[in-house]
PDB file of C-alpha atoms in Angstrom:
ATOM      1  CA  MET A 197      15.311  11.123 -12.771  1.00 62.00           C
ATOM      2  CA  SER A 198      13.423  10.384  -9.561  1.00 76.00           C
ATOM      3  CA  SER A 199      10.653   7.823  -9.694  1.00 89.00           C
ATOM      4  CA  PRO A 200       7.740   7.348  -7.251  1.00 96.00           C
ATOM      5  CA  LEU A 201       7.108   3.733  -6.269  1.00 97.00           C
ATOM      6  CA  LEU A 202       4.355   2.346  -4.039  1.00 98.00           C
ATOM      7  CA  ILE A 203       4.431  -1.014  -2.260  1.00 98.00           C
ATOM      8  CA  PHE A 204       0.878  -2.230  -1.729  1.00 98.00           C
ATOM      9  CA  GLY A 205      -0.047  -5.404   0.105  1.00 97.00           C
ATOM     10  CA  ALA A 206      -3.319  -7.266   0.461  1.00 96.00           C
ATOM     11  CA  GLY A 207      -3.781  -6.500   4.145  1.00 92.00           C
ATOM     12  CA  GLN A 208      -1.434  -7.175   7.038  1.00 90.00           C
ATOM     13  CA  ARG A 209       1.105 -10.035   7.172  1.00 91.00           C
ATOM     14  CA  CYS A 210       1.351 -10.369   3.391  1.00 94.00           C
ATOM     15  CA  GLY A 211       5.059  -9.621   2.922  1.00 93.00           C
ATOM     16  CA  SER A 212       4.960  -5.928   2.009  1.00 95.00           C
ATOM     17  CA  THR A 213       7.540  -5.104   4.677  1.00 94.00           C
ATOM     18  CA  LEU A 214       9.992  -7.573   3.125  1.00 95.00           C
ATOM     19  CA  VAL A 215       9.619  -5.860  -0.252  1.00 97.00           C
ATOM     20  CA  GLN A 216      10.022  -2.475   1.452  1.00 96.00           C
ATOM     21  CA  ARG A 217      13.204  -3.622   3.183  1.00 95.00           C
ATOM     22  CA  LEU A 218      14.662  -5.104  -0.007  1.00 97.00           C
ATOM     23  CA  ILE A 219      14.140  -1.905  -1.997  1.00 97.00           C
ATOM     24  CA  SER A 220      15.307   0.333   0.849  1.00 97.00           C
ATOM     25  CA  SER A 221      18.519  -1.714   1.071  1.00 97.00           C
ATOM     26  CA  HIS A 222      19.469  -0.245  -2.309  1.00 97.00           C
ATOM     27  CA  PRO A 223      21.640   2.900  -2.077  1.00 96.00           C
ATOM     28  CA  GLU A 224      19.466   4.668  -4.647  1.00 96.00           C
ATOM     29  CA  ALA A 225      16.070   3.893  -3.143  1.00 97.00           C
ATOM     30  CA  PHE A 226      14.002   4.447  -0.020  1.00 97.00           C
ATOM     31  CA  ILE A 227      10.437   3.411   0.817  1.00 97.00           C
ATOM     32  CA  TRP A 228       8.620   4.905   3.793  1.00 97.00           C
ATOM     33  CA  GLY A 229       6.252   2.843   5.920  1.00 95.00           C
ATOM     34  CA  GLU A 230       2.497   2.764   6.476  1.00 94.00           C
ATOM     35  CA  GLN A 231       0.356   5.632   7.742  1.00 92.00           C
ATOM     36  CA  HIS A 232      -2.632   3.458   8.773  1.00 91.00           C
ATOM     37  CA  GLY A 233      -4.488   4.871   5.782  1.00 91.00           C
ATOM     38  CA  ARG A 234      -4.117   8.497   6.923  1.00 95.00           C
ATOM     39  CA  PHE A 235      -2.675   9.550   3.585  1.00 96.00           C
ATOM     40  CA  GLY A 236      -5.943   8.443   2.009  1.00 95.00           C
ATOM     41  CA  GLU A 237      -7.813  10.817   4.305  1.00 96.00           C
ATOM     42  CA  LEU A 238      -5.436  13.580   3.251  1.00 95.00           C
ATOM     43  CA  LEU A 239      -6.047  12.869  -0.436  1.00 96.00           C
ATOM     44  CA  ASP A 240      -9.814  12.832   0.164  1.00 96.00           C
ATOM     45  CA  ALA A 241      -9.627  16.229   1.867  1.00 96.00           C
ATOM     46  CA  PHE A 242      -7.447  17.771  -0.819  1.00 95.00           C
ATOM     47  CA  GLU A 243      -9.621  16.532  -3.675  1.00 95.00           C
ATOM     48  CA  SER A 244     -12.636  17.925  -1.842  1.00 96.00           C
ATOM     49  CA  LEU A 245     -10.823  21.267  -1.688  1.00 95.00           C
ATOM     50  CA  ILE A 246     -10.083  21.118  -5.423  1.00 94.00           C
ATOM     51  CA  GLY A 247     -13.750  20.346  -6.038  1.00 93.00           C
ATOM     52  CA  HIS A 248     -14.718  23.393  -3.989  1.00 93.00           C
ATOM     53  CA  SER A 249     -12.403  25.544  -6.089  1.00 93.00           C
ATOM     54  CA  ALA A 250     -13.902  24.207  -9.306  1.00 92.00           C
ATOM     55  CA  GLU A 251     -17.488  24.695  -8.130  1.00 90.00           C
ATOM     56  CA  TYR A 252     -17.291  27.976  -6.241  1.00 90.00           C
ATOM     57  CA  GLY A 253     -13.880  29.497  -6.817  1.00 90.00           C
ATOM     58  CA  GLU A 254     -14.364  30.456 -10.468  1.00 90.00           C
ATOM     59  CA  ALA A 255     -16.868  33.191  -9.607  1.00 90.00           C
ATOM     60  CA  GLY A 256     -14.410  34.680  -7.151  1.00 90.00           C
ATOM     61  CA  ARG A 257     -11.601  34.552  -9.706  1.00 92.00           C
ATOM     62  CA  ILE A 258     -13.764  36.384 -12.258  1.00 91.00           C
ATOM     63  CA  GLU A 259     -14.733  38.961  -9.667  1.00 91.00           C
ATOM     64  CA  PHE A 260     -11.108  39.561  -8.789  1.00 92.00           C
ATOM     65  CA  ALA A 261     -10.112  39.828 -12.457  1.00 94.00           C
ATOM     66  CA  VAL A 262     -12.828  42.443 -13.096  1.00 94.00           C
ATOM     67  CA  HIS A 263     -13.073  44.346  -9.817  1.00 95.00           C
ATOM     68  CA  GLY A 264      -9.907  43.530  -7.916  1.00 93.00           C
ATOM     69  CA  TYR A 265     -10.218  43.610  -4.160  1.00 90.00           C
ATOM     70  CA  GLN A 266     -13.509  45.533  -4.467  1.00 90.00           C
ATOM     71  CA  GLY A 267     -15.221  42.446  -5.903  1.00 89.00           C
ATOM     72  CA  PHE A 268     -17.063  39.705  -4.001  1.00 88.00           C
ATOM     73  CA  LEU A 269     -14.119  37.490  -3.086  1.00 90.00           C
ATOM     74  CA  ALA A 270     -15.736  35.280  -0.439  1.00 89.00           C
ATOM     75  CA  ASN A 271     -15.032  32.075  -2.373  1.00 89.00           C
ATOM     76  CA  LEU A 272     -11.852  33.142  -4.153  1.00 92.00           C
ATOM     77  CA  MET A 273      -9.601  30.104  -4.539  1.00 93.00           C
ATOM     78  CA  PRO A 274      -6.530  29.206  -6.610  1.00 94.00           C
ATOM     79  CA  GLU A 275      -7.159  27.511  -9.949  1.00 94.00           C
ATOM     80  CA  PRO A 276      -7.698  23.720  -9.644  1.00 94.00           C
ATOM     81  CA  ALA A 277      -4.657  23.119 -11.891  1.00 94.00           C
ATOM     82  CA  GLU A 278      -2.473  25.212  -9.578  1.00 95.00           C
ATOM     83  CA  MET A 279      -3.783  23.310  -6.560  1.00 95.00           C
ATOM     84  CA  GLN A 280      -3.043  20.015  -8.283  1.00 95.00           C
ATOM     85  CA  GLY A 281       0.525  21.159  -8.934  1.00 95.00           C
ATOM     86  CA  ALA A 282       0.870  22.164  -5.293  1.00 96.00           C
ATOM     87  CA  PHE A 283      -0.223  18.688  -4.168  1.00 96.00           C
ATOM     88  CA  THR A 284       2.306  17.124  -6.529  1.00 96.00           C
ATOM     89  CA  GLN A 285       5.012  19.208  -4.883  1.00 96.00           C
ATOM     90  CA  PHE A 286       3.698  18.269  -1.442  1.00 96.00           C
ATOM     91  CA  CYS A 287       3.811  14.524  -2.179  1.00 95.00           C
ATOM     92  CA  THR A 288       7.289  14.798  -3.627  1.00 95.00           C
ATOM     93  CA  ARG A 289       8.575  16.885  -0.734  1.00 94.00           C
ATOM     94  CA  LEU A 290       6.994  14.519   1.780  1.00 94.00           C
ATOM     95  CA  PHE A 291       8.164  11.184   0.413  1.00 95.00           C
ATOM     96  CA  GLN A 292      11.285  11.809  -1.681  1.00 94.00           C
ATOM     97  CA  ALA A 293      14.138  10.906   0.638  1.00 90.00           C
ATOM     98  CA  PRO A 294      17.527  12.624   0.184  1.00 87.00           C
ATOM     99  CA  ASP A 295      19.718  10.971  -2.472  1.00 87.00           C
ATOM    100  CA  ALA A 296      16.942   8.485  -3.345  1.00 94.00           C
ATOM    101  CA  ARG A 297      16.216   8.115  -7.034  1.00 95.00           C
ATOM    102  CA  VAL A 298      13.370   5.663  -6.331  1.00 97.00           C
ATOM    103  CA  TRP A 299      11.121   6.680  -3.450  1.00 97.00           C
ATOM    104  CA  GLY A 300       7.635   6.209  -2.075  1.00 97.00           C
ATOM    105  CA  PHE A 301       5.753   4.431   0.687  1.00 97.00           C
ATOM    106  CA  LYS A 302       4.127   1.118   1.461  1.00 97.00           C
ATOM    107  CA  GLU A 303       0.577   0.497   2.611  1.00 97.00           C
ATOM    108  CA  VAL A 304      -1.725  -2.477   3.203  1.00 96.00           C
ATOM    109  CA  ARG A 305      -5.025  -0.603   3.018  1.00 96.00           C
ATOM    110  CA  PHE A 306      -4.998   0.931  -0.473  1.00 97.00           C
ATOM    111  CA  ASP A 307      -6.141  -0.690  -3.709  1.00 97.00           C
ATOM    112  CA  ARG A 308      -5.542  -0.120  -7.407  1.00 97.00           C
ATOM    113  CA  ALA A 309      -8.184   2.627  -7.575  1.00 97.00           C
ATOM    114  CA  PHE A 310      -6.271   4.612  -4.959  1.00 97.00           C
ATOM    115  CA  ALA A 311      -3.058   4.302  -6.968  1.00 97.00           C
ATOM    116  CA  GLU A 312      -4.858   5.663 -10.015  1.00 97.00           C
ATOM    117  CA  ARG A 313      -6.158   8.619  -8.018  1.00 96.00           C
ATOM    118  CA  LEU A 314      -2.617   9.354  -6.891  1.00 96.00           C
ATOM    119  CA  GLN A 315      -1.420   9.049 -10.486  1.00 97.00           C
ATOM    120  CA  ARG A 316      -3.186  12.357 -11.201  1.00 95.00           C
ATOM    121  CA  TYR A 317      -0.533  14.043  -9.070  1.00 96.00           C
ATOM    122  CA  LEU A 318       2.399  11.671  -9.602  1.00 96.00           C
ATOM    123  CA  PRO A 319       2.051  10.621 -13.265  1.00 96.00           C
ATOM    124  CA  GLU A 320       5.131   8.359 -13.170  1.00 96.00           C
ATOM    125  CA  VAL A 321       3.959   6.357 -10.151  1.00 97.00           C
ATOM    126  CA  ARG A 322       4.288   2.564 -10.227  1.00 97.00           C
ATOM    127  CA  VAL A 323       3.076  -0.121  -7.818  1.00 98.00           C
ATOM    128  CA  ILE A 324       4.539  -3.373  -6.598  1.00 98.00           C
ATOM    129  CA  PHE A 325       1.651  -5.423  -5.231  1.00 98.00           C
ATOM    130  CA  ILE A 326       2.205  -8.471  -3.035  1.00 98.00           C
ATOM    131  CA  VAL A 327      -0.411 -11.018  -2.015  1.00 98.00           C
ATOM    132  CA  ARG A 328      -0.142 -14.022   0.304  1.00 96.00           C
ATOM    133  CA  ASP A 329      -2.113 -17.209   0.882  1.00 96.00           C
ATOM    134  CA  PRO A 330      -4.939 -16.126   3.235  1.00 95.00           C
ATOM    135  CA  ARG A 331      -4.465 -19.269   5.350  1.00 93.00           C
ATOM    136  CA  ASP A 332      -0.941 -18.168   6.243  1.00 92.00           C
ATOM    137  CA  VAL A 333      -2.139 -14.631   6.825  1.00 93.00           C
ATOM    138  CA  LEU A 334      -4.740 -16.006   9.235  1.00 91.00           C
ATOM    139  CA  SER A 335      -2.106 -18.005  11.123  1.00 89.00           C
ATOM    140  CA  SER A 336       0.000 -14.907  11.573  1.00 88.00           C
ATOM    141  CA  LEU A 337      -2.899 -12.737  12.713  1.00 89.00           C
ATOM    142  CA  ASP A 338      -4.000 -15.507  15.093  1.00 89.00           C
ATOM    143  CA  GLU A 339      -0.611 -15.214  16.764  1.00 86.00           C
ATOM    144  CA  TRP A 340      -1.039 -11.451  17.038  1.00 85.00           C
ATOM    145  CA  GLU A 341      -4.395 -12.002  18.708  1.00 84.00           C
ATOM    146  CA  ALA A 342      -2.809 -14.469  21.156  1.00 84.00           C
ATOM    147  CA  ARG A 343      -0.192 -11.863  22.098  1.00 81.00           C
ATOM    148  CA  GLY A 344      -2.893  -9.279  22.751  1.00 84.00           C
ATOM    149  CA  TRP A 345      -1.653  -6.948  19.998  1.00 82.00           C
ATOM    150  CA  TRP A 346      -4.669  -7.484  17.809  1.00 86.00           C
ATOM    151  CA  THR A 347      -8.406  -7.913  18.165  1.00 90.00           C
ATOM    152  CA  ARG A 348     -10.829 -10.121  16.293  1.00 91.00           C
ATOM    153  CA  ALA A 349     -12.329  -6.972  14.765  1.00 93.00           C
ATOM    154  CA  ASP A 350      -8.859  -6.077  13.462  1.00 92.00           C
ATOM    155  CA  THR A 351      -8.511  -9.524  11.903  1.00 91.00           C
ATOM    156  CA  GLU A 352     -11.920  -9.271  10.262  1.00 92.00           C
ATOM    157  CA  GLN A 353     -11.056  -5.848   8.854  1.00 93.00           C
ATOM    158  CA  SER A 354      -7.738  -7.134   7.563  1.00 93.00           C
ATOM    159  CA  PHE A 355      -9.490  -9.907   5.658  1.00 93.00           C
ATOM    160  CA  GLU A 356     -11.975  -7.456   4.187  1.00 94.00           C
ATOM    161  CA  ASN A 357      -8.944  -5.518   2.978  1.00 95.00           C
ATOM    162  CA  TRP A 358      -7.374  -8.704   1.590  1.00 96.00           C
ATOM    163  CA  LYS A 359     -10.464  -9.433  -0.469  1.00 96.00           C
ATOM    164  CA  ARG A 360     -10.937  -5.855  -1.704  1.00 97.00           C
ATOM    165  CA  ILE A 361      -7.303  -5.092  -2.509  1.00 97.00           C
ATOM    166  CA  ALA A 362      -6.438  -8.449  -4.065  1.00 97.00           C
ATOM    167  CA  ALA A 363      -9.548  -8.292  -6.264  1.00 97.00           C
ATOM    168  CA  SER A 364      -8.671  -4.777  -7.431  1.00 97.00           C
ATOM    169  CA  PHE A 365      -5.270  -5.885  -8.716  1.00 97.00           C
ATOM    170  CA  LEU A 366      -6.864  -8.562 -10.872  1.00 97.00           C
ATOM    171  CA  GLU A 367      -8.152  -5.696 -13.022  1.00 92.00           C
ATOM    172  CA  THR A 368      -6.115  -3.710 -15.513  1.00 90.00           C
ATOM    173  CA  GLY A 369      -5.609   0.029 -15.291  1.00 91.00           C
ATOM    174  CA  SER A 370      -3.371   2.946 -16.145  1.00 95.00           C
ATOM    175  CA  VAL A 371      -0.821   2.495 -13.349  1.00 97.00           C
ATOM    176  CA  PRO A 372       2.032   0.042 -14.110  1.00 97.00           C
ATOM    177  CA  VAL A 373       1.868  -2.822 -11.605  1.00 98.00           C
ATOM    178  CA  LEU A 374       4.185  -5.678 -10.722  1.00 98.00           C
ATOM    179  CA  SER A 375       2.076  -8.314  -8.942  1.00 97.00           C
ATOM    180  CA  VAL A 376       3.856 -11.005  -6.945  1.00 97.00           C
ATOM    181  CA  ARG A 377       2.790 -13.813  -4.662  1.00 97.00           C
ATOM    182  CA  TYR A 378       4.670 -13.914  -1.381  1.00 97.00           C
ATOM    183  CA  GLU A 379       5.311 -17.634  -1.764  1.00 97.00           C
ATOM    184  CA  ASP A 380       7.013 -17.121  -5.125  1.00 96.00           C
ATOM    185  CA  PHE A 381       8.902 -14.103  -3.827  1.00 95.00           C
ATOM    186  CA  ILE A 382      10.656 -16.029  -1.064  1.00 94.00           C
ATOM    187  CA  ALA A 383      11.036 -19.292  -3.004  1.00 96.00           C
ATOM    188  CA  ASP A 384      13.531 -17.776  -5.454  1.00 96.00           C
ATOM    189  CA  ARG A 385      15.091 -14.674  -3.942  1.00 95.00           C
ATOM    190  CA  GLU A 386      17.395 -14.049  -6.914  1.00 96.00           C
ATOM    191  CA  ALA A 387      14.473 -14.079  -9.338  1.00 96.00           C
ATOM    192  CA  ALA A 388      12.490 -11.884  -6.944  1.00 95.00           C
ATOM    193  CA  ALA A 389      15.295  -9.321  -6.745  1.00 96.00           C
ATOM    194  CA  ARG A 390      15.690  -9.311 -10.529  1.00 97.00           C
ATOM    195  CA  SER A 391      12.003  -8.706 -11.162  1.00 97.00           C
ATOM    196  CA  VAL A 392      11.814  -5.943  -8.551  1.00 97.00           C
ATOM    197  CA  GLY A 393      15.012  -4.323  -9.813  1.00 97.00           C
ATOM    198  CA  GLU A 394      13.870  -4.366 -13.437  1.00 96.00           C
ATOM    199  CA  PHE A 395      10.468  -2.952 -12.534  1.00 97.00           C
ATOM    200  CA  ALA A 396      11.856  -0.238 -10.246  1.00 96.00           C
ATOM    201  CA  GLY A 397      14.761   0.654 -12.522  1.00 95.00           C
ATOM    202  CA  LEU A 398      17.379  -0.388  -9.966  1.00 96.00           C
ATOM    203  CA  ASP A 399      20.579  -2.363 -10.476  1.00 96.00           C
ATOM    204  CA  VAL A 400      20.003  -5.694  -8.740  1.00 96.00           C
ATOM    205  CA  ALA A 401      23.619  -5.665  -7.521  1.00 97.00           C
ATOM    206  CA  GLY A 402      22.675  -2.848  -5.155  1.00 97.00           C
ATOM    207  CA  PHE A 403      20.245  -4.952  -3.108  1.00 97.00           C
ATOM    208  CA  ASP A 404      21.328  -6.460   0.207  1.00 96.00           C
ATOM    209  CA  MET A 405      20.030 -10.005  -0.161  1.00 96.00           C
ATOM    210  CA  SER A 406      20.464 -10.674   3.560  1.00 94.00           C
ATOM    211  CA  VAL A 407      17.050  -9.093   4.128  1.00 93.00           C
ATOM    212  CA  PHE A 408      15.594 -12.460   3.118  1.00 93.00           C
ATOM    213  CA  ASP A 409      17.451 -14.137   5.994  1.00 89.00           C
ATOM    214  CA  ARG A 410      16.182 -11.857   8.746  1.00 83.00           C
ATOM    215  CA  LYS A 411      12.490 -12.371   9.447  1.00 78.00           C
ATOM    216  CA  VAL A 412      11.084  -9.272  11.109  1.00 74.00           C
ATOM    217  CA  HIS A 413       7.633  -9.708  12.643  1.00 63.00           C
ATOM    218  CA  ASN A 414       7.150  -6.543  14.693  1.00 61.00           C
ATOM    219  CA  LEU A 415       9.197  -3.971  16.568  1.00 50.00           C
ATOM    220  CA  GLY A 416      12.145  -5.802  18.097  1.00 53.00           C
ATOM    221  CA  LEU A 417      10.850  -9.238  17.069  1.00 55.00           C
ATOM    222  CA  TRP A 418      12.440 -11.435  14.430  1.00 55.00           C
ATOM    223  CA  ASP A 419      13.398 -15.011  13.593  1.00 57.00           C
ATOM    224  CA  GLU A 420      10.939 -17.904  13.907  1.00 64.00           C
ATOM    225  CA  ARG A 421       7.580 -17.995  15.675  1.00 69.00           C
ATOM    226  CA  GLU A 422       5.289 -20.825  16.663  1.00 77.00           C
ATOM    227  CA  LEU A 423       2.173 -20.424  14.553  1.00 81.00           C
ATOM    228  CA  ARG A 424      -0.902 -22.614  14.669  1.00 84.00           C
ATOM    229  CA  PRO A 425      -1.875 -24.127  11.322  1.00 82.00           C
ATOM    230  CA  TRP A 426      -5.164 -22.670  10.200  1.00 78.00           C
ATOM    231  CA  GLN A 427      -6.774 -26.116  10.498  1.00 81.00           C
ATOM    232  CA  ASP A 428      -6.124 -26.027  14.274  1.00 85.00           C
ATOM    233  CA  MET A 429      -7.780 -22.682  14.827  1.00 84.00           C
ATOM    234  CA  ALA A 430     -11.242 -22.200  16.265  1.00 83.00           C
ATOM    235  CA  ILE A 431     -14.055 -22.350  13.741  1.00 88.00           C
ATOM    236  CA  ASP A 432     -15.135 -18.790  14.560  1.00 86.00           C
ATOM    237  CA  LEU A 433     -11.758 -17.629  13.219  1.00 87.00           C
ATOM    238  CA  ARG A 434     -11.537 -19.995  10.273  1.00 88.00           C
ATOM    239  CA  TYR A 435     -14.955 -18.915   9.046  1.00 90.00           C
ATOM    240  CA  LEU A 436     -13.251 -15.856   7.557  1.00 90.00           C
ATOM    241  CA  LEU A 437     -11.909 -18.170   4.846  1.00 90.00           C
ATOM    242  CA  PHE A 438     -15.402 -19.332   3.900  1.00 91.00           C
ATOM    243  CA  ASP A 439     -16.370 -15.982   2.352  1.00 92.00           C
ATOM    244  CA  GLU A 440     -17.335 -16.645  -1.271  1.00 93.00           C
ATOM    245  CA  GLY A 441     -15.787 -13.438  -2.592  1.00 93.00           C
ATOM    246  CA  LEU A 442     -12.526 -14.124  -0.794  1.00 95.00           C
ATOM    247  CA  ARG A 443     -12.379 -17.702  -2.019  1.00 95.00           C
ATOM    248  CA  ALA A 444     -13.010 -16.650  -5.626  1.00 96.00           C
ATOM    249  CA  THR A 445     -10.260 -14.035  -5.436  1.00 96.00           C
ATOM    250  CA  ALA A 446      -7.893 -16.514  -3.781  1.00 96.00           C
ATOM    251  CA  GLU A 447      -8.573 -18.974  -6.593  1.00 97.00           C
ATOM    252  CA  ALA A 448      -7.571 -16.336  -9.135  1.00 97.00           C
ATOM    253  CA  TYR A 449      -4.170 -16.132  -7.435  1.00 97.00           C
ATOM    254  CA  ASP A 450      -3.920 -19.937  -7.457  1.00 96.00           C
ATOM    255  CA  TYR A 451      -4.648 -20.338  -3.749  1.00 96.00           C
ATOM    256  CA  HIS A 452      -6.988 -23.289  -3.467  1.00 92.00           C
ATOM    257  CA  LEU A 453      -8.698 -22.979  -0.082  1.00 86.00           C
TER     258      LEU A 453
END
């Protein structure tokens, strides 16, 4: 049986791409990349359309049942249940790669609530969530800013996402979730592969463990970089770590800022 799997990270530079690469190295799995949140816009639009059908379409369906094409059909819409089934088929057709038993996508902008919305259409969906020490995230984004790939506004938005997404996965819900800290994930790669394999229903022997040895930072860039420790950064950048909500969430993940 095929199984939808989402890889969610707490903002950029958290390690979600490493998890994506590990799972996609398995011959029975494939995880697509990010859409910059566009899939969320698509889900918003489709649920708005279902809401329109529920609110206005019923009158048109009754009219058609009684009067056929001579009725007032201006708001005639398919049944909400039929539309929901169509969106399930759409998601499956879009993300299920050929020959992949485990399939899905990764994103660094969606939280637990989004996963539970998607569960309405993909009831078997599961999530692997990865979080990273925000100080290391800041060091990585600082380097992106220095290269000119990233703006301060982007960094600020990424940290808002870190706080929101990480906090959401401290709550319980209906979607099965495997939460991992990036630091633990790379400290014991064998244990990491076992936990991911067990959660995803994949034989750990199928993973290519060499993905841990190749550090991929951006298109065409890998291996080591020179990153400034967060203590050496300008105060106007480090202030992002002083947010009370972020610090409380970080504490819950055992990051003591």
